[in-house]
Each structure stands twice: as structure tokens, then as C-alpha cells.
Amino acid sequence: MHLITIQNKIYEINGIKIMLDFDLAELYEVETRVLNQAIKRNIDSFPADFMFRLTTEEWEEVSSSQIVMMSSQSVMTSKRPKSALPYAFTEHGVTMLASVLKSPKARKMNIAIVRAFIALRKALLNIENLKSQIQELETKYDKQFEDIFEAIQFLITDNEVSEKKTERVKIGYKKE
């Protein structure tokens, strides 16, 4: 599976990159309920910083802003009871799924998902690097533009002073 497809299934909640249970089930080619049953049998492997259930507000935020961009929602979501909120898995939680789902497909998909998280992290680092370079350029050139602005301001005020000098009535003898 392409990294882009996987990256499109990585959302951000409260500054944390997560994947939802139904998306993972789709990637692993299992039903969401089967995935969740395997997790419940091994709940000790999923502490709160690996997996958590979304709140209603978080689910609404994800479903309204990010899932809408997808062409169609997963078939797995239609089987979820409306009252059941999805589980969210952090990068570490997704990695832990490999120990719970022991199929060869799950192992291969887990490797692809971890690579997608790594690619996102690298892209973020590149963005941060660009941001700092832009800030350096702004600092450097702001001073130069400030000097230019002051020079222009001086020329404008100097021109106004010389205009005032020509408007004065000359005193003294006139040559005829």
C-alpha cells in the first residue's frame, strides 16, 4: 500500500498523530470488531499513551474536518453503533498491534504504517527547518529594509524642506 494512502488515515488530535480503529482494520483487512476483540484480549499491551477512546468532541472534530476530505468513509464505520466512539492509536499503539495481530498481512502493514509515521516526522522536521531559515532571512533583511525606509523617509522630508525654502519671499534688492 502506498505511503500516501496510509498518511491520509493519520489524523491529529490535541497535537498527537493517531490512527482510528476502523482505518487500521481496513488496512489489516479485518473487521473492526475483530480488531477490537483482539485488543480487548490483550488490553495490558495498550496503555493510555498507546490507545484511547475518542471523546464525542474529538470524534466530531475528526469526522467533520478530516474524514470529509476522504472520497468515501470506510465500510467498517457503517457497522459501528452510533453510540460507540472509535479507538485512537498513537504510533506506539499501532506498533503494538503487530504483537496482537499475528498474521503476515498485519506484520507487513505494520511496517508500512511505521514508515508512514516516519515520513510524516521527516516532513515536519523539514517544515521546521524551512521555518527557521525564513525567520533568519526576515531578521537579516528587515534591518536592510528598515535602512532603505529611513533613507526614503529622509529624502521625502529633505524635499519638503527645500520646497519650503523656495516658497519664501526673498529679501533684498531686486535687479532690474
Coordinates of C-alpha atoms in Angstrom, one line a residue:
M1 CA 0.0 0.0 0.0
H2 CA 1.2 3.5 -0.8
L3 CA 2.5 5.7 2.0
I4 CA 0.2 8.5 0.9
T5 CA -2.9 6.2 1.4
I6 CA -1.7 5.4 4.9
Q7 CA -0.7 9.0 5.7
N8 CA -4.3 10.1 4.7
K9 CA -5.5 7.9 7.5
I10 CA -3.3 9.6 10.1
Y11 CA -5.1 12.3 12.0
E12 CA -4.1 14.8 14.6
I13 CA -6.0 15.1 17.9
N14 CA -4.7 17.5 20.6
G15 CA -1.3 17.7 18.8
I16 CA -1.0 13.8 18.7
K17 CA -0.8 11.9 15.5
I18 CA -3.3 9.0 15.6
M19 CA -4.9 6.3 13.5
L20 CA -8.5 5.1 14.1
D21 CA -9.5 1.6 14.8
F22 CA -11.7 1.2 11.6
D23 CA -9.0 2.6 9.4
L24 CA -6.5 0.1 10.9
A25 CA -9.0 -2.7 10.5
E26 CA -9.4 -1.8 6.8
L27 CA -5.6 -1.7 6.3
Y28 CA -5.2 -5.1 8.1
E29 CA -8.1 -6.5 6.1
V30 CA -10.1 -7.5 9.2
E31 CA -13.4 -6.3 10.6
T32 CA -13.3 -3.5 13.2
R33 CA -15.0 -5.7 15.8
V34 CA -12.3 -8.4 15.2
L35 CA -9.5 -5.9 15.7
N36 CA -11.2 -4.5 18.8
Q37 CA -11.7 -8.0 20.3
A38 CA -8.0 -8.8 19.8
I39 CA -7.2 -5.6 21.6
K40 CA -9.5 -6.3 24.5
R41 CA -7.9 -9.8 24.9
N42 CA -4.5 -8.0 25.2
I43 CA -5.6 -4.8 26.8
D44 CA -2.4 -4.7 29.0
S45 CA -0.4 -4.0 25.8
F46 CA -2.2 -0.8 25.2
P47 CA -1.7 1.8 28.0
A48 CA -3.4 5.2 27.7
D49 CA -0.5 6.8 25.7
F50 CA -0.8 4.0 23.1
M51 CA -4.5 3.8 22.7
F52 CA -7.6 5.8 23.9
R53 CA -11.2 6.2 23.0
L54 CA -12.1 9.4 21.3
T55 CA -14.4 11.8 23.2
T56 CA -17.6 12.9 21.4
E57 CA -16.0 16.3 20.7
E58 CA -12.8 14.8 19.3
W59 CA -14.8 12.4 17.1
E60 CA -16.9 15.3 15.7
E61 CA -13.7 17.3 15.0
V62 CA -12.1 14.4 13.2
S63 CA -15.2 13.3 11.3
S64 CA -16.1 16.9 10.2
S65 CA -12.7 18.2 9.3
Q66 CA -10.6 15.3 8.2
I67 CA -12.7 12.4 7.2
V68 CA -14.9 14.6 5.0
M69 CA -11.9 15.1 2.7
M70 CA -11.7 11.3 2.0
S71 CA -13.7 10.3 -1.0
S72 CA -15.7 7.7 1.0
Q73 CA -15.7 6.5 4.5
S74 CA -14.6 3.0 5.3
V75 CA -17.2 0.3 5.1
M76 CA -16.2 -0.6 8.7
T77 CA -17.6 2.7 10.0
S78 CA -21.1 1.8 8.9
K79 CA -21.1 -1.3 11.1
R80 CA -20.1 0.7 14.2
P81 CA -23.0 1.5 16.5
K82 CA -23.6 5.3 16.6
S83 CA -23.1 5.3 20.3
A84 CA -19.6 3.6 20.1
L85 CA -16.8 6.0 19.7
P86 CA -13.7 4.8 17.8
Y87 CA -10.4 3.9 19.4
A88 CA -7.4 6.1 18.5
F89 CA -3.9 4.6 18.3
T90 CA -0.7 6.6 18.6
E91 CA 2.3 5.5 16.7
H92 CA 3.4 3.3 19.6
G93 CA -0.1 1.7 19.8
V94 CA 0.0 0.9 16.1
T95 CA 3.3 -0.8 16.6
M96 CA 1.9 -2.8 19.5
L97 CA -0.8 -4.1 17.2
A98 CA 1.8 -6.2 15.4
S99 CA 2.1 -8.3 18.5
V100 CA -1.7 -8.7 18.8
L101 CA -2.5 -9.4 15.2
K102 CA 0.0 -12.0 14.2
S103 CA -0.9 -12.5 10.6
P104 CA 1.7 -11.9 7.9
K105 CA -0.6 -9.3 6.4
A106 CA -0.7 -7.4 9.7
R107 CA 3.1 -7.5 10.0
K108 CA 3.7 -6.2 6.5
M109 CA 1.0 -3.5 7.0
N110 CA 2.5 -2.5 10.4
I111 CA 5.9 -1.9 8.7
A112 CA 4.2 0.3 6.1
I113 CA 2.4 2.2 8.8
V114 CA 5.5 2.8 10.8
R115 CA 7.2 4.1 7.6
A116 CA 4.3 6.5 7.0
F117 CA 4.7 7.9 10.6
I118 CA 8.5 8.3 10.0
A119 CA 7.9 10.0 6.7
L120 CA 5.5 12.4 8.4
R121 CA 8.0 13.1 11.1
K122 CA 10.7 13.9 8.5
A123 CA 8.3 16.2 6.6
L124 CA 7.6 18.0 9.8
L125 CA 11.3 18.4 10.5
N126 CA 11.8 19.8 7.0
I127 CA 9.0 22.3 7.6
E128 CA 10.5 23.4 10.9
N129 CA 13.9 23.8 9.2
L130 CA 12.4 25.9 6.4
K131 CA 10.5 28.0 9.0
S132 CA 13.7 28.8 10.9
Q133 CA 15.5 29.7 7.6
I134 CA 12.7 32.0 6.7
Q135 CA 12.9 33.7 10.1
E136 CA 16.6 34.2 9.7
L137 CA 16.1 35.8 6.3
E138 CA 13.4 38.0 7.7
T139 CA 15.7 39.2 10.5
K140 CA 18.5 39.8 8.1
Y141 CA 16.5 41.7 5.5
D142 CA 14.2 43.5 7.9
K143 CA 17.2 45.6 9.0
Q144 CA 18.2 46.3 5.4
F145 CA 14.6 47.3 4.5
E146 CA 14.4 49.5 7.6
D147 CA 17.6 51.3 6.4
I148 CA 16.0 51.8 3.0
F149 CA 12.8 53.0 4.5
E150 CA 14.7 55.5 6.6
A151 CA 16.6 56.7 3.5
I152 CA 13.4 57.2 1.6
Q153 CA 11.8 59.0 4.6
F154 CA 14.9 61.3 4.8
L155 CA 14.6 62.1 1.0
I156 CA 10.9 62.9 1.4
T157 CA 11.4 65.2 4.4
D158 CA 14.5 66.8 2.8
N159 CA 12.5 67.5 -0.4
E160 CA 9.7 69.1 1.8
V161 CA 12.3 71.3 3.5
S162 CA 13.8 72.5 0.2
E163 CA 10.3 73.3 -1.2
K164 CA 9.6 75.4 1.9
K165 CA 12.8 77.3 1.2
T166 CA 11.7 78.2 -2.4
E167 CA 8.3 79.4 -1.2
R168 CA 9.8 82.1 1.0
V169 CA 9.8 85.7 -0.2
K170 CA 13.4 86.8 -1.0
I171 CA 14.6 89.8 0.9
G172 CA 16.9 92.3 -0.5
Y173 CA 17.5 94.4 -3.6
K174 CA 16.0 93.4 -6.8
K175 CA 18.0 93.7 -10.0
E176 CA 16.2 95.5 -12.7

